[in-house]
Short mmCIF file of C-alpha atoms in Angstrom, two decimals:
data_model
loop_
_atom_site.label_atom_id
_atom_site.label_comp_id
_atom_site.label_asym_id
_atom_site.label_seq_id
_atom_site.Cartn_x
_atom_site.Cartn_y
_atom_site.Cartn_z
CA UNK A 7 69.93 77.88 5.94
CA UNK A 8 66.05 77.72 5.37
CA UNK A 9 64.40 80.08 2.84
CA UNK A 10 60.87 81.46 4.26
CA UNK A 11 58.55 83.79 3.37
CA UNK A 12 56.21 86.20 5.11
CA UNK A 13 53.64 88.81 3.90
CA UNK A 14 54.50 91.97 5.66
CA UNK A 15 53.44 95.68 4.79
CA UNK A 16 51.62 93.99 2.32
CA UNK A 17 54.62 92.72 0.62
CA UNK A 18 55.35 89.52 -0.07
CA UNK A 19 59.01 89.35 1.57
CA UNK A 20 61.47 86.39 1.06
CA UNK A 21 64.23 85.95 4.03
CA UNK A 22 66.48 83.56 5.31
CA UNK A 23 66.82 81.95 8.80
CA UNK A 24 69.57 79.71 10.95
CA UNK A 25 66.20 78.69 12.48
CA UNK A 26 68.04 78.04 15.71
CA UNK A 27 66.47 76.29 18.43
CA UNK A 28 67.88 78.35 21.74
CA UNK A 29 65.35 80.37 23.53
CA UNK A 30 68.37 82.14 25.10
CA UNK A 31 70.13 82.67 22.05
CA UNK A 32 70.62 86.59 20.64
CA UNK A 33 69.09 87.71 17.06
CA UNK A 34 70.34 89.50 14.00
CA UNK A 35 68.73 90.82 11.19
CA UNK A 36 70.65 91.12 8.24
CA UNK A 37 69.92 94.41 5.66
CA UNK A 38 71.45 94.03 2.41
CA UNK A 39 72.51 96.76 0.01
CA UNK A 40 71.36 98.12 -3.24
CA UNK A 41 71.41 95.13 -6.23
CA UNK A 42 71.75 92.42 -3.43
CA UNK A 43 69.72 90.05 -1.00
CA UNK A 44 70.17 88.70 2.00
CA UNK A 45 71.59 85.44 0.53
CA UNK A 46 74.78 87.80 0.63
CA UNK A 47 74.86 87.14 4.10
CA UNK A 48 74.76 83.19 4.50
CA UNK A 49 78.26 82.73 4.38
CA UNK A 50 78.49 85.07 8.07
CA UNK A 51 75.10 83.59 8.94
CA UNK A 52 76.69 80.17 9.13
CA UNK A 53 79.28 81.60 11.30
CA UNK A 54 77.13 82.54 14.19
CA UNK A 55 76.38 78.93 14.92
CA UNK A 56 74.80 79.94 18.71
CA UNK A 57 72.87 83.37 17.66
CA UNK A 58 69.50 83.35 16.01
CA UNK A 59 70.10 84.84 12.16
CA UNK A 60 67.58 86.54 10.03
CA UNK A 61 68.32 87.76 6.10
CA UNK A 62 65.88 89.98 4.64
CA UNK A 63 65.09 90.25 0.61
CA UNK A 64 64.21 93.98 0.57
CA UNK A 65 61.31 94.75 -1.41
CA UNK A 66 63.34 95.08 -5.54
CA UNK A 67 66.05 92.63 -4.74
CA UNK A 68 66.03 88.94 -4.77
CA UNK A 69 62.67 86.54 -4.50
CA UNK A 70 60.57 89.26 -2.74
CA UNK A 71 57.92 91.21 -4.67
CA UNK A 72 58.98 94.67 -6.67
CA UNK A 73 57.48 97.63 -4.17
CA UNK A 74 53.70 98.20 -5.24
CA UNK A 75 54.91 102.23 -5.15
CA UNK A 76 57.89 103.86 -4.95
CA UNK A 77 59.29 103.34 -1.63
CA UNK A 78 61.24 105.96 0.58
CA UNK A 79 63.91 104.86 3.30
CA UNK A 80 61.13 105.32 5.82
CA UNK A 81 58.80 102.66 3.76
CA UNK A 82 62.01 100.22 3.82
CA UNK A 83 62.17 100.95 7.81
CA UNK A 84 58.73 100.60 8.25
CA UNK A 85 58.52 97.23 6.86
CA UNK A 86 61.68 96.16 8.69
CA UNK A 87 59.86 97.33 11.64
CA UNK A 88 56.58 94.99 10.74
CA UNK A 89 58.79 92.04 9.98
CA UNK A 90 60.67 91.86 13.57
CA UNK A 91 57.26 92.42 15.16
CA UNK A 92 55.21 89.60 12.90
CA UNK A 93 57.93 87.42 13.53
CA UNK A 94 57.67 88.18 17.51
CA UNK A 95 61.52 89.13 17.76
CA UNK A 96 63.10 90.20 20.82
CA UNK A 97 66.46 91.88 21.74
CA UNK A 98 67.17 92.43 18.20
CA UNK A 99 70.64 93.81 16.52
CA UNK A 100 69.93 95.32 13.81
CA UNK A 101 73.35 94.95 11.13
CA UNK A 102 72.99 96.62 7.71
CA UNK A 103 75.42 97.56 4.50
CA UNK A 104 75.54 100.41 2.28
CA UNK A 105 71.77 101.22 1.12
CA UNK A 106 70.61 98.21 4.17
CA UNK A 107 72.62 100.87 6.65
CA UNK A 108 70.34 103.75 5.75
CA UNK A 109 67.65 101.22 6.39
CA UNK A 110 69.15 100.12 9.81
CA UNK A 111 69.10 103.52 10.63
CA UNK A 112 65.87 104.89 10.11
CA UNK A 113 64.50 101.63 11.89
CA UNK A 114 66.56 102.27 15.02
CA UNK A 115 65.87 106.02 15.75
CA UNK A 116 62.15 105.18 14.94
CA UNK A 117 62.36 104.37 18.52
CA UNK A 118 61.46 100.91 17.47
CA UNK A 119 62.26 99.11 21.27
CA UNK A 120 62.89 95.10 19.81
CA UNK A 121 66.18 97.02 18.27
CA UNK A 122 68.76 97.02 21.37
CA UNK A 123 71.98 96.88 19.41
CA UNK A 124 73.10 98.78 15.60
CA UNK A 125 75.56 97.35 13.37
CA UNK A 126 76.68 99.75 10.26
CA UNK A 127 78.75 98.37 7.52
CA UNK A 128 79.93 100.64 5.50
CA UNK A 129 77.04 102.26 5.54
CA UNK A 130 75.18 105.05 3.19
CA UNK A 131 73.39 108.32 4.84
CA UNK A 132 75.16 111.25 4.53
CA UNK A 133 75.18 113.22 0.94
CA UNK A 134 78.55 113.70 -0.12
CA UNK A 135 80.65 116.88 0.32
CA UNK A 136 80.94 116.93 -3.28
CA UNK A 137 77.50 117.34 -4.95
CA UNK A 138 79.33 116.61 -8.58
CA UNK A 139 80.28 112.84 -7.03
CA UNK A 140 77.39 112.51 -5.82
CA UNK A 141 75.24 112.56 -8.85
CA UNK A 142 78.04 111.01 -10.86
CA UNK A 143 77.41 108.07 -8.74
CA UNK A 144 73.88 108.41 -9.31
CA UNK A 145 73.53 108.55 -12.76
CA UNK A 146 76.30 105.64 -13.22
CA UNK A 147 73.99 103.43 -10.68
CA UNK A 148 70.56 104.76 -13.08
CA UNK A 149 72.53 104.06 -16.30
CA UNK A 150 73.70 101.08 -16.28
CA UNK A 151 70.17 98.89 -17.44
CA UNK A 152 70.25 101.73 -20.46
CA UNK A 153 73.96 102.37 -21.87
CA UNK A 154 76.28 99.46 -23.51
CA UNK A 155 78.08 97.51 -21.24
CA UNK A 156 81.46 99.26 -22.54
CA UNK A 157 80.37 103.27 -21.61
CA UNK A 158 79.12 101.51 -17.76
CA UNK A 159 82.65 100.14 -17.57
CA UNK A 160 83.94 103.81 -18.39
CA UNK A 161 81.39 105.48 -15.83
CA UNK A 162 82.06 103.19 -12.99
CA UNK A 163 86.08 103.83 -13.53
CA UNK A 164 85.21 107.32 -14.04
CA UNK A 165 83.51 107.62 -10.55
CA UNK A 166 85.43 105.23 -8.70
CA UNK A 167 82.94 102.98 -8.11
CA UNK A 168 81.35 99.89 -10.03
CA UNK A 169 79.05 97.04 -10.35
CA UNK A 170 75.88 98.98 -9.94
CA UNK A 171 72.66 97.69 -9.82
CA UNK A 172 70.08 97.38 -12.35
CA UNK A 173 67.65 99.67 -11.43
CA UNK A 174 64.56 98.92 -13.92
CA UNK A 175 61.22 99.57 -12.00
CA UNK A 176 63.35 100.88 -8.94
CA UNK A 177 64.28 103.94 -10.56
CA UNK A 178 62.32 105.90 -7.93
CA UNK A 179 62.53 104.12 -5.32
CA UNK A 180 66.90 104.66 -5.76
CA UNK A 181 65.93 108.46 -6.37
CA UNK A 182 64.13 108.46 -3.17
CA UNK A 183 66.94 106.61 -1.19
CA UNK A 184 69.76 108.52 -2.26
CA UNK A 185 68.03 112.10 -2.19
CA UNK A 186 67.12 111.44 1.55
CA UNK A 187 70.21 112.79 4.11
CA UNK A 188 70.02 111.31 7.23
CA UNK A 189 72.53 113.04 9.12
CA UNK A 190 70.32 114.97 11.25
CA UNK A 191 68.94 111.16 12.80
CA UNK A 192 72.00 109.92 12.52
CA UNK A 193 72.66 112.26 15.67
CA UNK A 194 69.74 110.95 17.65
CA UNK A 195 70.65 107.14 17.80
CA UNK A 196 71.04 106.08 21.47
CA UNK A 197 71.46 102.27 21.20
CA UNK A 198 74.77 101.04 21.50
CA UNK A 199 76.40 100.73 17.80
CA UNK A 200 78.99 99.06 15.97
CA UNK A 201 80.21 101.05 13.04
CA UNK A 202 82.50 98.35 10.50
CA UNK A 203 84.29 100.14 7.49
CA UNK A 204 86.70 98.43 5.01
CA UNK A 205 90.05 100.48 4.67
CA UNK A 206 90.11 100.55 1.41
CA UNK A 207 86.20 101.01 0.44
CA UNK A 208 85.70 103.28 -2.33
CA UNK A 209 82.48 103.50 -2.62
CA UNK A 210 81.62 105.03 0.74
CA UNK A 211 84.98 106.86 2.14
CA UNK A 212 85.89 105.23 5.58
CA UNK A 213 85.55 109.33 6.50
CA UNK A 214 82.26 108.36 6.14
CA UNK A 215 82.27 105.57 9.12
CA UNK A 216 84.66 108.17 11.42
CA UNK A 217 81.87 110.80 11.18
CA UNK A 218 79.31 108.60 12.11
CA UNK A 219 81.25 107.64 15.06
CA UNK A 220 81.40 111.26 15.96
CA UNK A 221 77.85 111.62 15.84
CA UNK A 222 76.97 108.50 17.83
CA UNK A 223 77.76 108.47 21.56
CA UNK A 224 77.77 105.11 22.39
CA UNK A 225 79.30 103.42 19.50
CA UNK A 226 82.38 101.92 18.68
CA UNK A 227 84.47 102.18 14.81
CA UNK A 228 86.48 99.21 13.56
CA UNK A 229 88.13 99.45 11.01
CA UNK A 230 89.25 96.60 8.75
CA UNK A 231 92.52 96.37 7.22
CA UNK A 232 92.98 95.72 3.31
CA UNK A 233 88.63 95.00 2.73
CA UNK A 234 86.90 97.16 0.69
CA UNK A 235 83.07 98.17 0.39
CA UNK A 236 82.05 94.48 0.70
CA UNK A 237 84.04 93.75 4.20
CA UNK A 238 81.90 90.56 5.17
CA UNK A 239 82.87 88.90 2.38
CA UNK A 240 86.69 90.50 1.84
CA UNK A 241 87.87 89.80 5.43
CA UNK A 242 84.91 87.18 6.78
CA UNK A 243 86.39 85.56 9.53
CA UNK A 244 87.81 89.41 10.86
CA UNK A 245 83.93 90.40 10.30
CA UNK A 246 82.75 87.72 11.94
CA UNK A 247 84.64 87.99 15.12
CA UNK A 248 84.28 91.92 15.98
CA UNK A 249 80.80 91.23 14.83
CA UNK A 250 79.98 87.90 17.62
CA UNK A 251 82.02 89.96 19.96
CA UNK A 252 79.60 93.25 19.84
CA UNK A 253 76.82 91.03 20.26
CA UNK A 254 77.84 88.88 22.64
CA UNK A 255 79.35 91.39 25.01
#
C-alpha cells in the first residue's frame, strides 16, 4: 500500500491507495469509523488485487489534520465528495463502517453521480429506540479521555459496548455526528447497495442493518455469521468475497 496525501476542503487529508495500474479496473473508497483510519482497511485492500482501493483518514483520526471547526456529517460528506472529484474518480463504490456509514450515506443521497454503488457495514444513522442507550453510549464514548481507566471498563460493560474513542478536540464534532438522524435520507438512496452486518455486533443491533434494507429498494443484506461490529476484520475472507462479488457483478 502507498500512503498519500491531498489537501481537500482545506484539510490536509492522509489516505491510502493499491495505486493500481488498470484503466478498466473498478474503485472503492474506504470510510472508517469513529477512533480509526483507513489503515483499518489494508488488510481487505490487499485482497482486491484487480480493483482500484482508496482509504481515507477522516479529518480527527489518524495522520490527517484535527477539523479547523466542528464538523457535521454533511462537512465529513462534503469533503468525501471533494476528494473523489480532486482525485478525478469514476464509477465509484462508496463502502463505509459505523460512524464512515453515516458518512457513506450522506455522500450518496447528495446526488453525488461518481458514487454508482453503496456498501454499509454495520453502519450508524438511525437514533436508537431507546433514548436512555443512546446517551449511555454517548457519554461512555465522551468519557473515556476524562474518567480512570477502571470506571470506562465499567461503562463500556454497562452499555454493552467498548473501546471507545478518545474524543479530545472532537468532542463536538461526535456531538454533531451522533445527534444527526438520518433516517429520513436513508429512504431516498437509489444506487444499488450492499448492507454487511456481523451477527453478533453489539454495538449497532443487526435490526439496525434489516431496517435499512427495508428502507432501501435496491439493496441487498448479508449477514455474517459469528463477526461482530468489526466484520472485515472478524470474518475477512467472508467480507471480502460478498464484498468483490457486489462490485464486480
Amino acid at each position: 500500500m502507498i500512503e498519500k496525501q491531498v489537501v481537500v476542503a482545506g484539510q490536509l487529508v492522509n489516505y491510502l491507495t493499491n495505486d493500481l495500474q488498470d484503466p478498466a479496473a473498478p474503485t472503492v473508497v474506504f470510510l472508517h469509523g469513529w477512533g480509526a483510519s483507513g489503515k483499518i482497511w489494508q488488510g481487505i485492500m490487499e485482497k482486491l488485487e484487480k480493483i482500484y482501493c482508496y482509504a481515507l483518514d477522516l479529518p480527527g483520526f489518524g495522520k490527517s489534520e484535527l477539523p479547523k471547526k466542528a464538523f457535521t456529517v454533511a462537512d465529513y460528506a462534503e469533503l468525501v465528495r471533494e476528494f473523489i472529484g480532486k482525485l478525478g474518480l469514476k464509477n465509484v463504490a462508496l463502502v463505509g463502517h459505523s460512524f464512515g456509514g453515516r458518512v457513506a450515506i450522506k455522500s450518496t443521497i447528495a446526488h453525488n453521480v461518481a458514487i454508482q454503488r453503496l456498501v454499509l457495514v454495520a453502519a450508524a444513522g438511525f437514533r436508537d429506540n431507546s433514548a436512555l442507550r443512546s446517551t449511555k453510549i454517548a457519554l461512555a464514548k465522551i468519557a473515556k479521555p476524562f474518567v480512570p481507566a477502571s470506571m470506562r471498563k465499567n461503562l463500556a460493560k454497562m452499555f454493552g459496548a467498548g473501546d471507545y474513542a478518545e474524543s479530545g478536540e472532537m468532542k463536538q464534532t461526535f456531538l454533531n455526528i451522533i445527534n444527526e438522524d438520518l433516517t429520513e435520507g436513508i429512504k431516498n438512496i437509489s444506487v444499488p447497495t450492499l448492507i454487511i452486518w456481523g451477527e453478533n455486533d453489539k454495538e449497532t443491533p443487526v435490526e439496525f442493518g434489516a431496517r435499512m434494507h427495508s428502507y432501501i429498494p435496491n439493496s441487498t443484506f448479508s449477514i455474517l455469521p459469528g463477526a461482530g461490529h468489526y466484520s472485515f476484520l472478524d470474518k475477512p475472507e467472508g467480507f471480502t468475497r460478498v464484498l468483490q462479488d457486489f462490485i464486480e457483478e
